[in-house]
Amino acid sequence: MRNIRDLSIRTKLMLIVGVATGAALLLVTMAVVINERISSKNETLHELRFLADMVAWNATAALTLNDSGAADQALAALGIRPAIRTVLLCDAMGNNFADYVAPGEDRTQILHALQRRGIGCKSIMSRLAVTGEFIDSGADSHIHMVRRIALHGK
């Protein structure tokens, strides 16, 4: 390979322009990828909030009337979203009132794994006492969204 000093000015300028263009393309590509990732996550959170509101709306009567069968039906509607793996519906006392586990998943194993990670109705209720919603994005690419269900503000 020839020494850079031995190259003509024209070749040196073409090399500089090529490197600068390549670096600019790399930076723009990185910016687009980062923007898409952030937009995708925000879109997912927006969709999860909407679904959580729908579940809350459908499950309010079931919780009020202590009808776990109706709550199970409300949660079963989430089966149309394969990305939703588990949903817990807790009563005001912090007990598991109803739950949904995606088809093909081991319900007992998932519920025990959630409890081992500190995600259960008791811990959820204590966190909700501070705020009406919280979102936890774990390193395992799962998003845990918790929303309060209230009827007439209770």
Short mmCIF file of C-alpha atoms in Angstrom, two decimals:
data_model
loop_
_atom_site.label_atom_id
_atom_site.label_comp_id
_atom_site.label_asym_id
_atom_site.label_seq_id
_atom_site.Cartn_x
_atom_site.Cartn_y
_atom_site.Cartn_z
CA MET A 1 0.00 0.00 0.00
CA ARG A 2 1.22 3.44 -0.85
CA ASN A 3 1.99 6.02 1.79
CA ILE A 4 -0.68 8.74 2.13
CA ARG A 5 1.97 11.40 1.54
CA ASP A 6 2.61 9.97 -1.90
CA LEU A 7 -1.05 10.28 -3.00
CA SER A 8 -2.16 13.15 -5.17
CA ILE A 9 -4.27 15.96 -3.71
CA ARG A 10 -7.23 14.79 -5.78
CA THR A 11 -7.02 11.29 -4.25
CA LYS A 12 -6.58 12.71 -0.75
CA LEU A 13 -9.67 14.92 -1.19
CA MET A 14 -11.71 11.98 -2.50
CA LEU A 15 -10.59 9.92 0.49
CA ILE A 16 -11.55 12.69 2.94
CA VAL A 17 -14.97 13.16 1.30
CA GLY A 18 -15.56 9.38 1.31
CA VAL A 19 -14.68 9.01 4.99
CA ALA A 20 -16.79 12.05 5.95
CA THR A 21 -19.77 10.74 3.94
CA GLY A 22 -19.43 7.29 5.48
CA ALA A 23 -19.30 8.74 8.98
CA ALA A 24 -22.34 10.92 8.30
CA LEU A 25 -24.31 7.92 6.98
CA LEU A 26 -23.33 5.90 10.03
CA LEU A 27 -24.49 8.65 12.41
CA VAL A 28 -27.79 9.14 10.56
CA THR A 29 -28.44 5.39 10.56
CA MET A 30 -27.76 5.21 14.30
CA ALA A 31 -30.11 8.14 14.93
CA VAL A 32 -32.90 6.52 12.89
CA VAL A 33 -32.49 3.18 14.69
CA ILE A 34 -32.55 4.83 18.13
CA ASN A 35 -35.58 6.93 17.19
CA GLU A 36 -37.45 3.86 15.91
CA ARG A 37 -36.68 1.94 19.08
CA ILE A 38 -37.95 4.77 21.29
CA SER A 39 -41.04 5.27 19.12
CA SER A 40 -41.78 1.55 19.18
CA LYS A 41 -41.56 1.41 22.97
CA ASN A 42 -43.79 4.49 23.34
CA GLU A 43 -46.31 2.96 20.94
CA THR A 44 -46.29 -0.29 22.91
CA LEU A 45 -46.86 1.58 26.19
CA HIS A 46 -49.73 3.54 24.63
CA GLU A 47 -51.33 0.31 23.41
CA LEU A 48 -50.85 -1.34 26.82
CA ARG A 49 -52.51 1.62 28.55
CA PHE A 50 -55.45 1.36 26.18
CA LEU A 51 -55.78 -2.40 26.78
CA ALA A 52 -55.44 -1.90 30.54
CA ASP A 53 -58.23 0.68 30.43
CA MET A 54 -60.43 -1.76 28.46
CA VAL A 55 -59.76 -4.57 30.94
CA ALA A 56 -60.46 -2.22 33.83
CA TRP A 57 -63.72 -1.09 32.24
CA ASN A 58 -64.81 -4.69 31.61
CA ALA A 59 -63.67 -6.01 35.00
CA THR A 60 -65.07 -3.27 37.23
CA ALA A 61 -68.49 -4.92 37.46
CA ALA A 62 -66.92 -8.33 38.06
CA LEU A 63 -64.86 -6.97 40.95
CA THR A 64 -67.83 -5.07 42.38
CA LEU A 65 -70.10 -8.14 42.22
CA ASN A 66 -67.32 -10.54 43.27
CA ASP A 67 -67.85 -12.53 40.04
CA SER A 68 -64.52 -14.17 39.20
CA GLY A 69 -66.07 -15.96 36.19
CA ALA A 70 -66.92 -12.63 34.56
CA ALA A 71 -63.44 -11.38 35.40
CA ASP A 72 -61.91 -14.45 33.74
CA GLN A 73 -63.99 -13.73 30.63
CA ALA A 74 -62.86 -10.11 30.58
CA LEU A 75 -59.23 -11.19 30.81
CA ALA A 76 -59.66 -13.99 28.24
CA ALA A 77 -60.31 -11.31 25.60
CA LEU A 78 -56.60 -10.50 25.84
CA GLY A 79 -55.91 -13.79 24.05
CA ILE A 80 -56.09 -11.93 20.75
CA ARG A 81 -52.77 -10.25 21.64
CA PRO A 82 -50.06 -12.96 21.60
CA ALA A 83 -47.52 -10.56 23.11
CA ILE A 84 -49.52 -10.42 26.36
CA ARG A 85 -48.29 -13.34 28.42
CA THR A 86 -49.81 -12.78 31.87
CA VAL A 87 -52.40 -10.53 33.50
CA LEU A 88 -53.25 -10.42 37.19
CA LEU A 89 -56.48 -8.90 38.49
CA CYS A 90 -56.23 -8.17 42.20
CA ASP A 91 -59.02 -7.26 44.59
CA ALA A 92 -58.87 -4.38 47.06
CA MET A 93 -57.49 -6.68 49.77
CA GLY A 94 -54.47 -7.64 47.65
CA ASN A 95 -55.68 -11.11 46.71
CA ASN A 96 -55.45 -12.62 43.24
CA PHE A 97 -59.06 -12.27 42.02
CA ALA A 98 -58.53 -13.53 38.47
CA ASP A 99 -55.65 -14.03 36.08
CA TYR A 100 -54.90 -14.67 32.45
CA VAL A 101 -51.98 -16.74 31.24
CA ALA A 102 -51.38 -17.06 27.52
CA PRO A 103 -52.17 -20.40 25.88
CA GLY A 104 -49.22 -22.77 25.95
CA GLU A 105 -47.78 -21.25 29.13
CA ASP A 106 -47.64 -23.04 32.48
CA ARG A 107 -49.91 -20.97 34.74
CA THR A 108 -48.47 -22.27 38.02
CA GLN A 109 -44.88 -21.81 36.91
CA ILE A 110 -45.50 -18.25 35.69
CA LEU A 111 -47.36 -17.18 38.84
CA HIS A 112 -44.60 -18.63 41.06
CA ALA A 113 -41.93 -16.90 38.95
CA LEU A 114 -43.76 -13.59 39.35
CA GLN A 115 -43.97 -14.08 43.12
CA ARG A 116 -40.25 -14.89 43.31
CA ARG A 117 -39.57 -11.59 41.53
CA GLY A 118 -41.81 -9.74 43.96
CA ILE A 119 -44.64 -9.27 41.46
CA GLY A 120 -47.80 -10.40 43.19
CA CYS A 121 -51.05 -8.85 44.29
CA LYS A 122 -49.74 -7.91 47.75
CA SER A 123 -46.68 -6.10 46.42
CA ILE A 124 -48.69 -4.52 43.63
CA MET A 125 -51.23 -3.11 46.08
CA SER A 126 -48.50 -1.57 48.23
CA ARG A 127 -46.95 0.12 45.19
CA LEU A 128 -50.36 1.35 44.00
CA ALA A 129 -50.93 3.01 47.37
CA VAL A 130 -48.26 5.51 46.32
CA THR A 131 -49.29 5.96 42.68
CA GLY A 132 -52.22 4.92 40.48
CA GLU A 133 -49.97 3.42 37.80
CA PHE A 134 -46.47 2.14 37.45
CA ILE A 135 -44.52 0.64 34.62
CA ASP A 136 -41.52 -1.63 35.00
CA SER A 137 -39.41 -2.50 31.97
CA GLY A 138 -37.22 -5.36 33.03
CA ALA A 139 -33.95 -6.44 31.45
CA ASP A 140 -35.81 -9.52 30.18
CA SER A 141 -37.67 -7.37 27.60
CA HIS A 142 -40.93 -7.73 29.50
CA ILE A 143 -43.01 -4.69 30.34
CA HIS A 144 -45.00 -4.83 33.57
CA MET A 145 -47.82 -2.30 33.64
CA VAL A 146 -49.98 -1.91 36.70
CA ARG A 147 -53.12 0.22 36.76
CA ARG A 148 -55.66 0.89 39.47
CA ILE A 149 -59.29 -0.02 38.78
CA ALA A 150 -61.71 2.32 40.50
CA LEU A 151 -65.48 2.57 40.57
CA HIS A 152 -66.66 6.06 41.56
CA GLY A 153 -63.15 6.91 42.73
CA LYS A 154 -62.87 3.91 45.09
#
